[in-house]
C-alpha cells in the first residue's frame, strides 16, 4: 500500500523526541509499504539529511514552518473561530497545495497526520484511511485545570474547549487515533468520537544502537538532557536547583550537574543556585555524554507524553531518579528499575543513595537495561504497522469517504 506521512517535524537529524518518533515510525512503515513524506521544517534541512530520508521514502518534500504569532491578524481573527487559533495562524497554503498535488497524482491508501498541526492537511486527502498520530492533550488540559487565577482559568478553559470541539468535529473523519501513553488514552477518550479507535503507541528507544555506546560512568556527575528553551524542562531545572540540588551538595559537595541542550531564548539567569552546574549547550553525541554520567535526574512537573530521555538513559545503563511526572506513562517498577520521588527531600535522598552506593547503582543499571527492551523501537514500529494495516480495507475506505463528506471540500 501507499502511505502519505504528514509530519510537523522534519525527522532528521533526530535531535528531539518528536523527530525520533517520526523517523522510527517511517522506517517501520517503509518495511511493508511505499511511503511519501511531506514535512514542515523549522530550518531548511541539509542535502545529507534529505538523502537519509530518501533511503526510506519514495518521495520527500518539505515546507518552511511559520510559528504561531499570537498577535498576528490571523491569530486575532481566530478568537472568533471555533478552530484553535494556533491552527489558523500557522496554516500553510503551500503545504496544502503540496498535499493536494501528491495525493492527486500518487493516490495514497493511507494518510498519517503526525500531531495536531497536520490534521487540516490530512482532511484534504479523499478516500483514504486516515490516522491521527500522537494526539497529545495533557499539556492544554493541565494548563486549564491548574490555572489558579480567574482570567487565566477562563483563557485556558476557552483554549481547551475549542481544542476539544475541534477534535470531536474533525476526527470523526479519521479511522484511527494513536497516543503515547495510557493517561493520554484516557484523556483522549473524553474528547475523540467513540467511533474512532484510540491505540497506545508508546515512545521508544533504539536499544541496539545504544548498547554499542560504551562509556565509563564518572562518579559525582549527574545529568539532565533537555533544552531549557522548552518550558517544562526549564521548570524542572528551576525546581531542582532551588529545592533539591542544595540538599545534595550539603552532603556530596563534589557533585556536578550537566544540563545539555539548547538554551537560546531561555532565561537561565533566573535559575538559582548554579554552583557546580555546567551548561553544555547542544551536544553532537548526547548518548556518549549521558552514558558517562553516574545518574540522570528527571524532576519534571509539567508536560505530557512520555520521556525519551528516561528511556535512553535506561538503555545506556544509566540509573534514573525521577518525579512521578517524569516517568508518567512508562511501565517501570519503582525502586528496582527507576527511583521515583516527588518531594525535594525524598528526591535528594534518592539521588544521594545512588551517588554513595555503587552496588545500588549497578543493580539499577542492569534492571534499567532490561526494562528498556520493552520499549525497543523495532517492536513498537511493528505494532504501529500492524494496527494501521489491519484497519485498512475496502469497507473502511468507503466509510472514510462517507464520513468525511461534510468536512472535505
GROMACS .gro file of C-alpha atoms in nm, residues 12-224:
model
  213
   12UNK     CA    1   1.633   1.409   1.052
   13UNK     CA    2   1.864   1.468   1.225
   14UNK     CA    3   1.682   1.302   1.514
   15UNK     CA    4   1.763   1.567   1.771
   16UNK     CA    5   1.433   1.588   1.959
   17UNK     CA    6   1.170   1.343   2.076
   18UNK     CA    7   0.917   1.417   1.802
   19UNK     CA    8   1.176   1.368   1.528
   20UNK     CA    9   1.293   1.041   1.681
   21UNK     CA   10   0.937   0.909   1.689
   22UNK     CA   11   0.858   1.009   1.330
   23UNK     CA   12   1.186   0.868   1.199
   24UNK     CA   13   1.132   0.526   1.352
   25UNK     CA   14   0.765   0.504   1.251
   26UNK     CA   15   0.863   0.594   0.895
   27UNK     CA   16   1.120   0.315   0.894
   28UNK     CA   17   0.862   0.067   1.018
   29UNK     CA   18   0.602   0.166   0.760
   30UNK     CA   19   0.861   0.154   0.483
   31UNK     CA   20   0.936  -0.210   0.566
   32UNK     CA   21   0.599  -0.307   0.417
   33UNK     CA   22   0.469  -0.008   0.224
   34UNK     CA   23   0.572   0.267  -0.014
   35UNK     CA   24   0.594   0.587   0.189
   36UNK     CA   25   0.590   0.952   0.084
   37UNK     CA   26   0.688   1.220   0.336
   38UNK     CA   27   0.560   1.577   0.338
   39UNK     CA   28   0.700   1.765   0.634
   40UNK     CA   29   0.734   2.107   0.785
   41UNK     CA   30   1.088   2.213   0.869
   42UNK     CA   31   1.189   2.477   1.122
   43UNK     CA   32   1.509   2.529   0.926
   44UNK     CA   33   1.591   2.412   0.572
   45UNK     CA   34   1.735   2.059   0.602
   46UNK     CA   35   2.072   1.977   0.456
   47UNK     CA   36   2.103   1.772   0.140
   48UNK     CA   37   2.254   1.493   0.352
   49UNK     CA   38   1.951   1.491   0.583
   50UNK     CA   39   1.713   1.475   0.288
   51UNK     CA   40   1.914   1.189   0.139
   52UNK     CA   41   1.886   0.987   0.462
   53UNK     CA   42   1.508   1.008   0.440
   54UNK     CA   43   1.504   0.931   0.067
   55UNK     CA   44   1.664   0.599   0.152
   56UNK     CA   45   1.343   0.524   0.344
   57UNK     CA   46   1.076   0.714   0.149
   58UNK     CA   47   0.996   0.717  -0.222
   59UNK     CA   48   0.922   1.091  -0.201
   60UNK     CA   49   1.049   1.357   0.042
   61UNK     CA   50   0.942   1.720   0.039
   62UNK     CA   51   0.919   1.997   0.298
   63UNK     CA   52   0.775   2.341   0.366
   64UNK     CA   53   0.927   2.601   0.597
   65UNK     CA   54   0.733   2.623   0.922
   66UNK     CA   55   0.600   2.956   1.044
   67UNK     CA   56   0.548   2.951   1.419
   68UNK     CA   57   0.238   3.072   1.599
   69UNK     CA   58   0.232   3.452   1.629
   70UNK     CA   59  -0.025   3.537   1.895
   71UNK     CA   60  -0.065   3.897   1.779
   72UNK     CA   61  -0.087   3.839   1.405
   73UNK     CA   62  -0.401   3.940   1.216
   74UNK     CA   63  -0.496   3.577   1.156
   75UNK     CA   64  -0.441   3.489   1.521
   76UNK     CA   65  -0.659   3.780   1.635
   77UNK     CA   66  -0.934   3.682   1.394
   78UNK     CA   67  -0.904   3.332   1.537
   79UNK     CA   68  -1.075   3.450   1.855
   80UNK     CA   69  -1.397   3.448   1.652
   81UNK     CA   70  -1.342   3.100   1.508
   82UNK     CA   71  -1.426   2.759   1.660
   83UNK     CA   72  -1.088   2.637   1.534
   84UNK     CA   73  -0.788   2.675   1.769
   85UNK     CA   74  -0.605   2.999   1.694
   86UNK     CA   75  -0.269   2.826   1.657
   87UNK     CA   76  -0.400   2.615   1.368
   88UNK     CA   77  -0.549   2.919   1.197
   89UNK     CA   78  -0.233   3.125   1.227
   90UNK     CA   79   0.011   2.852   1.122
   91UNK     CA   80  -0.196   2.710   0.836
   92UNK     CA   81   0.022   2.690   0.524
   93UNK     CA   82  -0.131   2.728   0.179
   94UNK     CA   83   0.194   2.592   0.037
   95UNK     CA   84   0.167   2.273   0.240
   96UNK     CA   85  -0.199   2.237   0.145
   97UNK     CA   86  -0.112   2.261  -0.225
   98UNK     CA   87   0.167   2.004  -0.192
   99UNK     CA   88  -0.068   1.764  -0.014
  100UNK     CA   89  -0.333   1.804  -0.285
  101UNK     CA   90  -0.078   1.756  -0.562
  102UNK     CA   91   0.088   1.447  -0.416
  103UNK     CA   92  -0.238   1.282  -0.316
  104UNK     CA   93  -0.397   1.361  -0.653
  105UNK     CA   94  -0.107   1.219  -0.855
  106UNK     CA   95   0.016   0.943  -0.625
  107UNK     CA   96  -0.320   0.817  -0.488
  108UNK     CA   97  -0.224   0.705  -0.133
  109UNK     CA   98  -0.421   0.438   0.050
  110UNK     CA   99  -0.333   0.573   0.395
  111UNK     CA  100  -0.257   0.920   0.525
  112UNK     CA  101  -0.087   0.966   0.862
  113UNK     CA  102  -0.119   1.308   1.028
  114UNK     CA  103   0.160   1.331   1.283
  115UNK     CA  104   0.049   1.564   1.563
  116UNK     CA  105  -0.236   1.810   1.581
  117UNK     CA  106  -0.084   2.055   1.330
  118UNK     CA  107  -0.123   1.811   1.041
  119UNK     CA  108  -0.492   1.728   1.084
  120UNK     CA  109  -0.615   2.006   0.849
  121UNK     CA  110  -0.393   1.875   0.568
  122UNK     CA  111  -0.499   1.512   0.612
  123UNK     CA  112  -0.859   1.624   0.564
  124UNK     CA  113  -0.767   1.741   0.215
  125UNK     CA  114  -0.698   1.383   0.105
  126UNK     CA  115  -1.008   1.197  -0.013
  127UNK     CA  116  -1.098   0.830   0.001
  128UNK     CA  117  -0.815   0.717   0.231
  129UNK     CA  118  -0.769   0.555   0.570
  130UNK     CA  119  -0.677   0.845   0.797
  131UNK     CA  120  -0.459   0.809   1.107
  132UNK     CA  121  -0.424   1.088   1.365
  133UNK     CA  122  -0.084   1.004   1.511
  134UNK     CA  123   0.042   1.120   1.853
  135UNK     CA  124  -0.252   1.332   1.964
  136UNK     CA  125  -0.135   1.499   2.286
  137UNK     CA  126  -0.391   1.658   2.518
  138UNK     CA  127  -0.228   1.656   2.861
  139UNK     CA  128  -0.050   1.991   2.826
  140UNK     CA  129  -0.354   2.206   2.735
  141UNK     CA  130  -0.579   2.015   2.977
  142UNK     CA  131  -0.344   2.055   3.273
  143UNK     CA  132  -0.291   2.423   3.187
  144UNK     CA  133  -0.669   2.464   3.224
  145UNK     CA  134  -0.728   2.265   3.540
  146UNK     CA  135  -0.421   2.402   3.719
  147UNK     CA  136  -0.486   2.769   3.637
  148UNK     CA  137  -0.516   2.947   3.971
  149UNK     CA  138  -0.644   3.291   3.870
  150UNK     CA  139  -0.985   3.354   3.714
  151UNK     CA  140  -0.858   3.534   3.399
  152UNK     CA  141  -0.612   3.251   3.330
  153UNK     CA  142  -0.877   2.991   3.408
  154UNK     CA  143  -1.115   3.148   3.157
  155UNK     CA  144  -0.847   3.185   2.891
  156UNK     CA  145  -0.710   2.832   2.931
  157UNK     CA  146  -1.063   2.698   2.957
  158UNK     CA  147  -1.155   2.857   2.625
  159UNK     CA  148  -0.846   2.705   2.465
  160UNK     CA  149  -0.934   2.360   2.599
  161UNK     CA  150  -1.299   2.393   2.490
  162UNK     CA  151  -1.203   2.498   2.135
  163UNK     CA  152  -0.946   2.220   2.104
  164UNK     CA  153  -1.191   1.956   2.233
  165UNK     CA  154  -1.466   2.073   1.998
  166UNK     CA  155  -1.225   2.083   1.705
  167UNK     CA  156  -1.109   1.726   1.765
  168UNK     CA  157  -1.463   1.596   1.806
  169UNK     CA  158  -1.554   1.761   1.477
  170UNK     CA  159  -1.251   1.668   1.267
  171UNK     CA  160  -1.151   1.328   1.400
  172UNK     CA  161  -1.487   1.183   1.301
  173UNK     CA  162  -1.328   1.172   0.955
  174UNK     CA  163  -1.037   0.957   1.083
  175UNK     CA  164  -1.035   0.581   1.127
  176UNK     CA  165  -0.760   0.557   1.390
  177UNK     CA  166  -0.601   0.773   1.658
  178UNK     CA  167  -0.276   0.695   1.841
  179UNK     CA  168  -0.139   0.834   2.167
  180UNK     CA  169   0.185   0.772   2.356
  181UNK     CA  170   0.057   0.651   2.693
  182UNK     CA  171  -0.239   0.515   2.888
  183UNK     CA  172  -0.302   0.850   3.064
  184UNK     CA  173  -0.318   1.019   2.724
  185UNK     CA  174  -0.553   0.746   2.603
  186UNK     CA  175  -0.789   0.805   2.895
  187UNK     CA  176  -0.795   1.178   2.829
  188UNK     CA  177  -0.838   1.131   2.454
  189UNK     CA  178  -1.137   0.906   2.510
  190UNK     CA  179  -1.316   1.204   2.669
  191UNK     CA  180  -1.272   1.411   2.354
  192UNK     CA  181  -1.240   1.190   2.048
  193UNK     CA  182  -1.556   1.042   1.889
  194UNK     CA  183  -1.637   0.698   2.027
  195UNK     CA  184  -1.637   0.551   1.675
  196UNK     CA  185  -1.262   0.616   1.641
  197UNK     CA  186  -1.027   0.358   1.800
  198UNK     CA  187  -0.758   0.511   2.025
  199UNK     CA  188  -0.445   0.296   2.043
  200UNK     CA  189  -0.138   0.342   2.264
  201UNK     CA  190   0.184   0.351   2.061
  202UNK     CA  191   0.447   0.443   2.321
  203UNK     CA  192   0.767   0.629   2.258
  204UNK     CA  193   1.064   0.402   2.228
  205UNK     CA  194   1.437   0.369   2.215
  206UNK     CA  195   1.684   0.219   1.967
  207UNK     CA  196   1.821  -0.042   2.202
  208UNK     CA  197   2.072  -0.194   1.961
  209UNK     CA  198   2.249   0.132   1.878
  210UNK     CA  199   2.259   0.246   2.241
  211UNK     CA  200   2.403  -0.086   2.356
  212UNK     CA  201   2.704  -0.009   2.139
  213UNK     CA  202   2.776   0.309   2.340
  214UNK     CA  203   3.044   0.221   2.592
  215UNK     CA  204   3.144   0.485   2.845
  216UNK     CA  205   3.289   0.460   3.195
  217UNK     CA  206   3.047   0.637   3.431
  218UNK     CA  207   3.200   0.930   3.616
  219UNK     CA  208   3.127   0.938   3.991
  220UNK     CA  209   2.956   1.252   4.120
  221UNK     CA  210   2.824   1.350   3.773
  222UNK     CA  211   2.450   1.399   3.730
  223UNK     CA  212   2.289   1.492   3.401
  224UNK     CA  213   1.968   1.645   3.272
   0.00000   0.00000   0.00000
